[in-house]
Amino acid sequence: MLDLDIVVFGATGFTGRLVAEYLLTHHTELRVGLAGRSAEKLERVRRELSESLPDAADAPLIVADSTDRASLSEMCRQAPVICTTVGPYALYGKALAEVCAASGTHCCDLTGEATFVRWSIDTNTEAARASGARLVHCCGFDSVPSDIGTWMLQQEAIARFGRPLDHVSFALGRSRGGASGGTIASMLELMKQAGSDKAMRRLLVDPYGLNPEGERSGPDGRDRVSMGWSEDFDGWVAPFLMAPINTRVVRRSNAVLDWPYGRDFRYDEVVACGGGLKGFQRAAQMTALFSGMGAAVLPPVRALLQRALPSPGEGPSREEREAGHFTAHLKGRGVDSHGAHVELEGTVQGFKDPGYGETAKMLGEAAACLALDDSPVGGGVWTPASALGDAYLDRLRAAGMVFDVS
Ligand SMILES: NC(=O)c1ccc[n+]([C@@H]2O[C@H](COP(=O)([O-])OP(=O)(O)OC[C@H]3O[C@@H](n4cnc5c(N)ncnc54)[C@H](OP(=O)(O)O)[C@@H]3O)[C@@H](O)[C@H]2O)c1
């Protein structure tokens, strides 16, 4: 049927509604449908959206449930691109990924669950190659600033020095944002699985855990788990909660694109906390938070967190999202084609809450890119940089994010 360009699946959830609002506001050239498991909730979301966006009143509604494959297949017949925020993805994302791969429907999502992405690579690659479906995981705050930021820096290095950089470090700098119930539920689900499954724990600590089979080794070691001083970022640094997914996505981009950054490329991520006593204290706090999240493999800690943190459907208010922001710094090192040492710095910035305001933009633009732009790759299970590359970088810049090289 293909009456639509993009279907937002999960439009009744906290983030899905923001993505729908983003697309209906900024991509009026696209026909966008709203999908979810409850017709009544979908009607309500459409009514509320149309109070400020009159065009939203005409948005078609599609009832689909991730436990009902027939409804997912029917949804995939409505549009060439499904943009899904139905998570935790390990619980609710698998059937849709399989249906998209089989039916040749492109799909982008917000997962940050490495175990789900590994499952998708192992299960869907063959069918997606055959059907032409591009499945693009991790199109939110995890892992777009890392993946597209590194892509940008390496493109510039190749243009300026004739060679990619050997080593890129990424540091999350000043940032302000909240967490939604769906994100908390996804993190807790990941920790629950890790607590009971040894193979999963091994995957989560494998720096090359998302690389293709046979390509799962390289010079990078495990992620940072303690605080320390960084010359690169001129201050104290702490472990970054999202490094375990982001670093794997960046390494996978390099591997699936046939090593444009080189086989010896190294990549790491930290949180930059600043210098002096304040920086030291912040790094100590961030490190304690990181260790605390690790303790969520234990059921009593998970139960405690579940009670204290937002429930599914809840998240930061509009005011909080508007007051949010983030800045990430990239520092790259290498040698030029004459063997001389070279350095390059990059900045990625967003001016709303990273996990929601900016994430709605990142996922919305990924969906627009899948719907409108020529892709450098065919069907398969991809990362943002490998499937969307320069066209996506241009879109994110045009949408107001900063991706800058100096
Ligand atoms: N990468 C990032 O930066 C980032 C940022 C934000 C969110 N996320 C991820 O995005 C996901 C959603 O987060 P959220 O806070 O928006 O969650 P949420 O508010 O709980 O929304 C979840 C959505 O999934 C739907 N759903 C649940 N079970 C379903 C089923 N069986 N069939 C169809 N739909 C079903 C819910 O429908 P009902 O309304 O009917 O319950 C709702 O629309 C999470 O996995 C989260 O980790 C990632």
Tab-separated table of C-alpha atoms and ligand atoms in Angstrom:
chain	number	residue	atom	x	y	z
A	1	MET	CA	0.000	0.000	0.000
A	2	LEU	CA	2.779	2.407	1.001
A	3	ASP	CA	0.534	5.416	1.497
A	4	LEU	CA	2.952	6.897	4.025
A	5	ASP	CA	6.658	7.796	4.103
A	6	ILE	CA	7.373	7.073	7.786
A	7	VAL	CA	5.491	5.355	10.604
A	8	VAL	CA	6.434	6.277	14.178
A	9	PHE	CA	5.857	3.086	16.187
A	10	GLY	CA	5.522	3.848	19.909
A	11	ALA	CA	3.897	7.252	19.312
A	12	THR	CA	1.950	6.908	22.571
A	13	GLY	CA	5.177	6.645	24.622
A	14	PHE	CA	7.218	9.478	26.075
A	15	THR	CA	9.911	9.609	23.381
A	16	GLY	CA	7.793	8.386	20.461
A	17	ARG	CA	5.408	11.271	20.917
A	18	LEU	CA	8.345	13.726	20.811
A	19	VAL	CA	9.647	12.092	17.623
A	20	ALA	CA	6.178	12.296	16.045
A	21	GLU	CA	5.937	15.966	17.051
A	22	TYR	CA	9.408	16.616	15.600
A	23	LEU	CA	8.589	15.019	12.241
A	24	LEU	CA	5.152	16.655	11.967
A	25	THR	CA	6.732	20.055	12.742
A	26	HIS	CA	9.945	19.899	10.706
A	27	HIS	CA	9.138	17.482	7.881
A	28	THR	CA	5.774	18.565	6.548
A	29	GLU	CA	6.888	17.233	3.129
A	30	LEU	CA	6.680	13.700	4.559
A	31	ARG	CA	3.513	11.716	5.212
A	32	VAL	CA	3.863	10.480	8.794
A	33	GLY	CA	1.678	7.844	10.469
A	34	LEU	CA	1.358	7.229	14.197
A	35	ALA	CA	1.414	3.639	15.454
A	36	GLY	CA	0.960	1.983	18.821
A	37	ARG	CA	-0.871	-0.856	20.508
A	38	SER	CA	-3.866	1.160	21.753
A	39	ALA	CA	-6.266	2.904	19.341
A	40	GLU	CA	-7.643	4.998	22.186
A	41	LYS	CA	-4.222	6.267	23.265
A	42	LEU	CA	-3.280	6.999	19.651
A	43	GLU	CA	-6.460	9.082	19.215
A	44	ARG	CA	-5.576	11.037	22.340
A	45	VAL	CA	-1.980	11.702	21.214
A	46	ARG	CA	-3.178	12.841	17.769
A	47	ARG	CA	-5.767	15.142	19.353
A	48	GLU	CA	-3.197	16.677	21.700
A	49	LEU	CA	-0.606	17.111	18.936
A	50	SER	CA	-3.154	18.783	16.661
A	51	GLU	CA	-3.806	21.487	19.285
A	52	SER	CA	-0.506	23.117	18.263
A	53	LEU	CA	0.031	21.367	14.896
A	54	PRO	CA	-3.183	21.487	12.809
A	55	ASP	CA	-1.713	19.071	10.179
A	56	ALA	CA	-1.392	16.403	12.864
A	57	ALA	CA	-5.175	15.996	12.829
A	58	ASP	CA	-4.830	14.167	9.480
A	59	ALA	CA	-2.045	11.820	10.592
A	60	PRO	CA	-3.182	8.232	9.955
A	61	LEU	CA	-3.284	5.938	12.999
A	62	ILE	CA	-2.096	2.330	12.873
A	63	VAL	CA	-2.746	-0.173	15.625
A	64	ALA	CA	0.095	-2.688	15.939
A	65	ASP	CA	1.366	-4.756	18.832
A	66	SER	CA	4.872	-6.138	19.109
A	67	THR	CA	3.451	-9.466	20.261
A	68	ASP	CA	1.319	-9.770	17.090
A	69	ARG	CA	3.427	-10.335	13.955
A	70	ALA	CA	0.480	-9.998	11.585
A	71	SER	CA	-0.151	-6.469	12.870
A	72	LEU	CA	3.569	-5.621	12.453
A	73	SER	CA	3.544	-6.928	8.863
A	74	GLU	CA	0.463	-4.861	8.122
A	75	MET	CA	2.195	-1.782	9.597
A	76	CYS	CA	5.251	-2.422	7.398
A	77	ARG	CA	2.993	-2.409	4.333
A	78	GLN	CA	2.010	1.202	5.095
A	79	ALA	CA	5.436	2.861	4.740
A	80	PRO	CA	8.990	2.144	3.549
A	81	VAL	CA	10.409	3.363	6.900
A	82	ILE	CA	9.459	2.456	10.475
A	83	CYS	CA	10.896	4.608	13.208
A	84	THR	CA	10.461	2.727	16.472
A	85	THR	CA	10.640	3.840	20.087
A	86	VAL	CA	8.983	0.695	21.470
A	87	GLY	CA	11.434	-0.449	24.130
A	88	PRO	CA	13.057	-2.068	26.045
A	89	TYR	CA	14.042	-3.416	22.646
A	90	ALA	CA	15.231	-6.786	23.979
A	91	LEU	CA	11.647	-7.291	25.184
A	92	TYR	CA	9.557	-5.575	22.520
A	93	GLY	CA	11.841	-4.945	19.514
A	94	LYS	CA	12.729	-8.365	18.154
A	95	ALA	CA	9.601	-9.274	16.185
A	96	LEU	CA	9.561	-5.886	14.435
A	97	ALA	CA	13.256	-6.140	13.470
A	98	GLU	CA	12.576	-9.581	11.960
A	99	VAL	CA	9.475	-8.422	10.099
A	100	CYS	CA	11.318	-5.365	8.711
A	101	ALA	CA	14.294	-7.487	7.616
A	102	ALA	CA	12.008	-9.992	5.888
A	103	SER	CA	9.767	-7.412	4.203
A	104	GLY	CA	12.437	-4.958	2.999
A	105	THR	CA	11.211	-2.176	5.303
A	106	HIS	CA	13.888	0.220	6.579
A	107	CYS	CA	13.900	0.722	10.330
A	108	CYS	CA	15.650	3.021	12.780
A	109	ASP	CA	15.509	2.920	16.575
A	110	LEU	CA	16.805	4.311	19.843
A	111	THR	CA	18.218	1.218	21.396
A	112	GLY	CA	21.290	1.463	23.584
A	113	GLU	CA	21.100	-2.255	24.414
A	114	ALA	CA	24.247	-3.939	23.050
A	115	THR	CA	22.738	-7.384	23.560
A	116	PHE	CA	19.739	-6.493	21.369
A	117	VAL	CA	21.996	-5.091	18.648
A	118	ARG	CA	24.149	-8.257	18.723
A	119	TRP	CA	20.989	-10.364	18.474
A	120	SER	CA	19.812	-8.274	15.515
A	121	ILE	CA	23.156	-8.587	13.691
A	122	ASP	CA	23.179	-12.365	14.160
A	123	THR	CA	19.507	-12.870	13.318
A	124	ASN	CA	18.635	-10.287	10.689
A	125	THR	CA	21.701	-9.627	8.527
A	126	GLU	CA	21.024	-12.308	5.950
A	127	ALA	CA	17.316	-11.509	5.515
A	128	ALA	CA	17.985	-7.745	5.413
A	129	ARG	CA	20.681	-8.173	2.754
A	130	ALA	CA	18.283	-10.229	0.670
A	131	SER	CA	15.308	-7.865	1.066
A	132	GLY	CA	17.229	-4.565	0.924
A	133	ALA	CA	16.023	-3.449	4.395
A	134	ARG	CA	18.423	-1.172	6.218
A	135	LEU	CA	18.114	-1.697	9.982
A	136	VAL	CA	19.836	1.222	11.701
A	137	HIS	CA	20.125	0.811	15.449
A	138	CYS	CA	21.299	3.354	18.065
A	139	CYS	CA	19.982	6.567	16.424
A	140	GLY	CA	19.622	8.584	19.651
A	141	PHE	CA	21.980	10.238	22.124
A	142	ASP	CA	23.461	6.781	22.187
A	143	SER	CA	25.240	6.613	19.793
A	144	VAL	CA	24.883	9.438	17.238
A	145	PRO	CA	27.222	12.099	18.754
A	146	SER	CA	29.955	9.425	19.071
A	147	ASP	CA	29.429	7.695	15.748
A	148	ILE	CA	28.712	10.695	13.527
A	149	GLY	CA	31.226	12.846	15.485
A	150	THR	CA	33.988	10.311	14.761
A	151	TRP	CA	32.835	9.949	11.155
A	152	MET	CA	33.072	13.752	10.745
A	153	LEU	CA	36.569	13.916	12.315
A	154	GLN	CA	37.877	11.056	10.174
A	155	GLN	CA	36.459	12.515	6.936
A	156	GLU	CA	38.243	15.764	7.757
A	157	ALA	CA	41.496	13.955	8.634
A	158	ILE	CA	41.443	12.071	5.329
A	159	ALA	CA	40.782	15.339	3.429
A	160	ARG	CA	43.465	17.335	5.320
A	161	PHE	CA	46.207	14.777	5.958
A	162	GLY	CA	45.546	12.100	3.366
A	163	ARG	CA	45.062	9.556	6.173
A	164	PRO	CA	42.584	8.781	8.966
A	165	LEU	CA	43.486	9.432	12.599
A	166	ASP	CA	44.934	6.487	14.565
A	167	HIS	CA	43.227	7.352	17.830
A	168	VAL	CA	40.079	9.322	18.733
A	169	SER	CA	39.011	10.121	22.298
A	170	PHE	CA	35.503	11.388	23.042
A	171	ALA	CA	34.602	13.241	26.233
A	172	LEU	CA	31.128	14.288	27.288
A	173	GLY	CA	31.563	17.815	28.657
A	174	ARG	CA	28.926	20.137	30.111
A	175	SER	CA	25.488	18.594	29.863
A	176	ARG	CA	22.078	18.806	31.440
A	177	GLY	CA	19.219	16.362	30.967
A	178	GLY	CA	16.859	13.856	32.569
A	179	ALA	CA	15.825	10.248	32.059
A	180	SER	CA	12.461	8.759	31.052
A	181	GLY	CA	10.828	5.649	32.461
A	182	GLY	CA	11.447	3.770	29.206
A	183	THR	CA	15.194	4.476	29.375
A	184	ILE	CA	15.345	3.371	33.014
A	185	ALA	CA	13.347	0.219	32.156
A	186	SER	CA	15.773	-0.547	29.302
A	187	MET	CA	18.858	-0.112	31.506
A	188	LEU	CA	17.372	-2.267	34.251
A	189	GLU	CA	16.363	-4.960	31.747
A	190	LEU	CA	19.938	-5.037	30.423
A	191	MET	CA	21.318	-5.380	33.955
A	192	LYS	CA	18.774	-8.101	34.727
A	193	GLN	CA	19.872	-10.103	31.679
A	194	ALA	CA	23.547	-9.545	32.520
A	195	GLY	CA	22.929	-10.755	36.081
A	196	SER	CA	21.641	-14.121	34.894
A	197	ASP	CA	23.551	-14.782	31.655
A	198	LYS	CA	27.324	-15.249	31.541
A	199	ALA	CA	27.570	-15.057	27.722
A	200	MET	CA	25.768	-11.733	27.862
A	201	ARG	CA	28.173	-10.413	30.500
A	202	ARG	CA	31.075	-11.447	28.270
A	203	LEU	CA	29.497	-9.615	25.334
A	204	LEU	CA	28.994	-6.451	27.385
A	205	VAL	CA	32.699	-6.221	28.304
A	206	ASP	CA	34.003	-7.205	24.848
A	207	PRO	CA	35.288	-3.979	23.202
A	208	TYR	CA	34.583	-5.489	19.758
A	209	GLY	CA	31.316	-7.188	20.770
A	210	LEU	CA	29.330	-5.652	17.877
A	211	ASN	CA	31.892	-6.318	15.151
A	212	PRO	CA	31.192	-8.903	12.470
A	213	GLU	CA	32.152	-12.487	13.315
A	214	GLY	CA	35.844	-13.087	12.615
A	215	GLU	CA	36.652	-9.365	13.076
A	216	ARG	CA	36.248	-9.186	16.828
A	217	SER	CA	39.782	-8.209	17.865
A	218	GLY	CA	41.856	-5.034	17.780
A	219	PRO	CA	44.044	-2.719	19.824
A	220	ASP	CA	41.335	-1.376	22.191
A	221	GLY	CA	40.939	-2.753	25.702
A	222	ARG	CA	38.066	-2.535	28.180
A	223	ASP	CA	36.283	0.741	28.961
A	224	ARG	CA	37.502	3.015	31.723
A	225	VAL	CA	36.017	2.131	35.120
A	226	SER	CA	37.916	4.567	37.381
A	227	MET	CA	38.565	8.312	37.521
A	228	GLY	CA	41.856	9.816	36.384
A	229	TRP	CA	43.615	12.882	34.963
A	230	SER	CA	43.526	13.486	31.219
A	231	GLU	CA	46.057	15.615	29.322
A	232	ASP	CA	43.755	15.456	26.268
A	233	PHE	CA	40.859	17.082	28.103
A	234	ASP	CA	42.992	19.079	30.551
A	235	GLY	CA	41.219	17.884	33.679
A	236	TRP	CA	39.741	15.028	35.646
A	237	VAL	CA	37.796	12.394	33.748
A	238	ALA	CA	35.361	9.691	34.878
A	239	PRO	CA	33.852	6.555	33.300
A	240	PHE	CA	30.947	7.256	30.922
A	241	LEU	CA	27.808	5.136	31.381
A	242	MET	CA	27.171	5.077	27.640
A	243	ALA	CA	30.724	4.132	26.585
A	244	PRO	CA	29.912	0.390	26.547
A	245	ILE	CA	27.443	0.911	23.689
A	246	ASN	CA	28.926	3.971	21.955
A	247	THR	CA	32.470	2.605	21.604
A	248	ARG	CA	31.133	-0.655	20.123
A	249	VAL	CA	29.013	1.245	17.613
A	250	VAL	CA	31.977	3.382	16.461
A	251	ARG	CA	34.174	0.275	16.099
A	252	ARG	CA	31.393	-1.518	14.201
A	253	SER	CA	31.076	1.426	11.780
A	254	ASN	CA	34.778	1.076	11.005
A	255	ALA	CA	34.514	-2.690	10.536
A	256	VAL	CA	31.375	-2.821	8.384
A	257	LEU	CA	32.633	-0.027	6.118
A	258	ASP	CA	35.805	-2.070	5.471
A	259	TRP	CA	38.135	-0.153	7.792
A	260	PRO	CA	38.109	3.465	6.542
A	261	TYR	CA	39.658	4.429	9.943
A	262	GLY	CA	42.288	1.659	9.656
A	263	ARG	CA	42.518	-1.751	11.342
A	264	ASP	CA	44.644	-0.314	14.188
A	265	PHE	CA	42.191	2.501	14.971
A	266	ARG	CA	41.664	3.113	18.710
A	267	TYR	CA	38.626	4.783	20.282
A	268	ASP	CA	37.606	5.557	23.875
A	269	GLU	CA	35.044	7.614	25.806
A	270	VAL	CA	34.997	9.410	29.167
A	271	VAL	CA	33.144	12.177	30.964
A	272	ALA	CA	35.252	15.354	31.217
A	273	CYS	CA	34.838	16.819	34.706
A	274	GLY	CA	37.173	19.855	34.646
A	275	GLY	CA	40.248	20.748	36.686
A	276	GLY	CA	40.898	21.682	40.314
A	277	LEU	CA	39.074	20.487	43.405
A	278	LYS	CA	35.654	20.896	41.747
A	279	GLY	CA	36.704	18.710	38.824
A	280	PHE	CA	38.107	16.114	41.210
A	281	GLN	CA	34.859	16.042	43.207
A	282	ARG	CA	32.709	15.779	40.095
A	283	ALA	CA	34.835	12.927	38.726
A	284	ALA	CA	34.523	11.118	42.073
A	285	GLN	CA	30.717	11.548	42.006
A	286	MET	CA	30.437	10.365	38.391
A	287	THR	CA	32.608	7.337	39.152
A	288	ALA	CA	30.438	6.459	42.162
A	289	LEU	CA	27.296	6.752	39.975
A	290	PHE	CA	28.879	4.491	37.366
A	291	SER	CA	29.742	1.856	40.005
A	292	GLY	CA	26.218	2.196	41.481
A	293	MET	CA	24.629	1.422	38.102
A	294	GLY	CA	26.849	-1.658	37.855
A	295	ALA	CA	25.325	-2.856	41.134
A	296	ALA	CA	21.939	-3.018	39.351
A	297	VAL	CA	22.817	-6.576	38.264
A	298	LEU	CA	21.633	-7.406	41.831
A	299	PRO	CA	17.812	-7.810	42.102
A	300	PRO	CA	17.396	-5.798	45.377
A	301	VAL	CA	19.311	-2.836	43.886
A	302	ARG	CA	17.130	-3.002	40.754
A	303	ALA	CA	13.955	-3.072	42.840
A	304	LEU	CA	15.149	-0.015	44.773
A	305	LEU	CA	16.009	1.903	41.582
A	306	GLN	CA	12.672	0.949	40.001
A	307	ARG	CA	10.801	2.478	42.933
A	308	ALA	CA	12.897	5.669	43.039
A	309	LEU	CA	13.108	6.459	39.289
A	310	PRO	CA	10.433	7.445	36.691
A	311	SER	CA	8.037	4.724	35.414
A	312	PRO	CA	7.387	3.925	31.699
A	313	GLY	CA	5.516	6.806	30.036
A	314	GLU	CA	7.082	9.433	32.347
A	315	GLY	CA	10.029	11.743	31.630
A	316	PRO	CA	11.389	15.287	31.856
A	317	SER	CA	8.884	18.162	31.450
A	318	ARG	CA	8.874	20.475	28.427
A	319	GLU	CA	10.643	23.167	30.517
A	320	GLU	CA	13.307	20.694	31.611
A	321	ARG	CA	13.798	19.474	28.035
A	322	GLU	CA	14.136	23.050	26.746
A	323	ALA	CA	16.677	23.881	29.488
A	324	GLY	CA	18.774	20.820	28.630
A	325	HIS	CA	21.925	20.779	26.483
A	326	PHE	CA	25.150	18.876	25.905
A	327	THR	CA	28.644	19.419	24.548
A	328	ALA	CA	30.968	16.581	23.564
A	329	HIS	CA	34.647	17.016	22.692
A	330	LEU	CA	36.590	14.795	20.307
A	331	LYS	CA	40.348	14.716	20.164
A	332	GLY	CA	42.114	12.815	17.388
A	333	ARG	CA	45.772	11.968	16.813
A	334	GLY	CA	47.634	10.389	13.952
A	335	VAL	CA	50.312	10.947	11.324
A	336	ASP	CA	49.999	12.528	7.912
A	337	SER	CA	51.066	10.944	4.623
A	338	HIS	CA	54.681	12.155	5.304
A	339	GLY	CA	54.748	10.566	8.756
A	340	ALA	CA	54.438	13.863	10.696
A	341	HIS	CA	52.350	13.884	13.902
A	342	VAL	CA	48.919	15.518	13.441
A	343	GLU	CA	46.010	16.369	15.745
A	344	LEU	CA	42.392	17.323	15.136
A	345	GLU	CA	39.671	18.452	17.525
A	346	GLY	CA	35.935	18.213	17.110
A	347	THR	CA	32.848	19.418	18.954
A	348	VAL	CA	29.311	18.045	18.958
A	349	GLN	CA	26.619	20.158	20.619
A	350	GLY	CA	22.892	19.988	21.147
A	351	PHE	CA	20.763	22.698	22.717
A	352	LYS	CA	17.943	20.708	24.301
A	353	ASP	CA	17.824	17.771	26.687
A	354	PRO	CA	20.183	15.214	25.087
A	355	GLY	CA	18.032	12.119	25.702
A	356	TYR	CA	14.718	13.632	24.537
A	357	GLY	CA	14.748	17.034	22.765
A	358	GLU	CA	17.946	16.245	20.845
A	359	THR	CA	17.200	12.528	20.593
A	360	ALA	CA	13.820	13.234	18.948
A	361	LYS	CA	15.768	15.289	16.384
A	362	MET	CA	18.445	12.604	15.874
A	363	LEU	CA	15.912	9.799	15.383
A	364	GLY	CA	13.555	11.960	13.305
A	365	GLU	CA	16.394	12.980	10.981
A	366	ALA	CA	17.596	9.360	10.712
A	367	ALA	CA	14.090	8.379	9.580
A	368	ALA	CA	13.965	11.303	7.121
A	369	CYS	CA	17.376	10.280	5.799
A	370	LEU	CA	16.176	6.695	5.265
A	371	ALA	CA	13.049	7.972	3.520
A	372	LEU	CA	14.614	10.654	1.313
A	373	ASP	CA	18.364	10.234	0.766
A	374	ASP	CA	20.487	7.902	-1.345
A	375	SER	CA	22.333	5.483	0.901
A	376	PRO	CA	25.944	4.399	0.459
A	377	VAL	CA	24.971	0.839	1.491
A	378	GLY	CA	22.362	-1.807	0.680
A	379	GLY	CA	20.305	-3.954	3.015
A	380	GLY	CA	21.822	-5.083	6.303
A	381	VAL	CA	22.166	-4.297	10.011
A	382	TRP	CA	23.969	-0.976	10.208
A	383	THR	CA	25.175	1.804	12.475
A	384	PRO	CA	24.195	5.470	11.913
A	385	ALA	CA	27.563	6.362	10.313
A	386	SER	CA	27.697	3.312	8.066
A	387	ALA	CA	24.126	3.560	6.735
A	388	LEU	CA	23.533	7.292	6.726
A	389	GLY	CA	27.014	8.942	6.638
A	390	ASP	CA	27.380	12.430	5.172
A	391	ALA	CA	23.701	12.900	4.276
A	392	TYR	CA	22.789	12.408	7.936
A	393	LEU	CA	25.593	14.711	9.134
A	394	ASP	CA	24.249	17.440	6.809
A	395	ARG	CA	20.713	16.894	8.096
A	396	LEU	CA	21.754	17.103	11.756
A	397	ARG	CA	23.636	20.337	11.100
A	398	ALA	CA	20.670	21.789	9.202
A	399	ALA	CA	18.465	20.797	12.163
A	400	GLY	CA	20.575	22.983	14.484
A	401	MET	CA	23.083	20.596	16.040
A	402	VAL	CA	26.752	21.596	15.983
A	403	PHE	CA	29.216	19.154	14.409
A	404	ASP	CA	32.407	21.151	14.133
A	405	VAL	CA	36.090	20.429	13.427
A	406	SER	CA	38.989	22.753	14.366
B	1	LIG	N1	19.187	6.304	22.900
B	1	LIG	C1	18.647	7.283	23.539
B	1	LIG	O1	19.231	8.321	23.675
B	1	LIG	C2	17.252	7.117	24.063
B	1	LIG	C3	16.532	8.232	24.507
B	1	LIG	C4	15.223	8.065	24.930
B	1	LIG	C5	14.652	6.806	24.920
B	1	LIG	N2	15.397	5.734	24.492
B	1	LIG	C6	14.811	4.393	24.454
B	1	LIG	O2	13.556	4.453	23.799
B	1	LIG	C7	12.681	3.492	24.350
B	1	LIG	C8	11.370	4.168	24.743
B	1	LIG	O3	11.557	5.011	25.838
B	1	LIG	P1	10.325	5.853	26.410
B	1	LIG	O4	10.785	6.562	27.604
B	1	LIG	O5	9.691	6.611	25.308
B	1	LIG	O6	9.374	4.645	26.859
B	1	LIG	P2	7.801	4.638	27.159
B	1	LIG	O7	7.316	5.998	27.453
B	1	LIG	O8	7.596	3.559	28.162
B	1	LIG	O9	7.175	4.203	25.752
B	1	LIG	C9	7.220	2.887	25.289
B	1	LIG	C10	6.300	2.740	24.102
B	1	LIG	O10	6.288	1.345	23.764
B	1	LIG	C11	4.927	0.940	23.637
B	1	LIG	N3	4.771	-0.487	23.860
B	1	LIG	C12	5.076	-1.201	24.957
B	1	LIG	N4	4.759	-2.507	24.757
B	1	LIG	C13	4.256	-2.577	23.491
B	1	LIG	C14	3.758	-3.629	22.698
B	1	LIG	N5	3.674	-4.881	23.146
B	1	LIG	N6	3.344	-3.360	21.431
B	1	LIG	C15	3.387	-2.104	20.951
B	1	LIG	N7	3.845	-1.063	21.677
B	1	LIG	C16	4.263	-1.294	22.917
B	1	LIG	C17	4.180	1.763	24.671
B	1	LIG	O11	2.804	1.733	24.376
B	1	LIG	P3	1.684	2.171	25.469
B	1	LIG	O12	1.672	3.664	25.444
B	1	LIG	O13	0.447	1.552	24.939
B	1	LIG	O14	2.125	1.632	26.804
B	1	LIG	C18	4.832	3.113	24.407
B	1	LIG	O15	4.304	3.707	23.244
B	1	LIG	C19	13.431	2.848	25.518
B	1	LIG	O16	13.975	1.626	25.087
B	1	LIG	C20	14.533	3.821	25.827
B	1	LIG	O17	15.683	3.226	26.369
B	1	LIG	C21	16.663	5.871	24.084
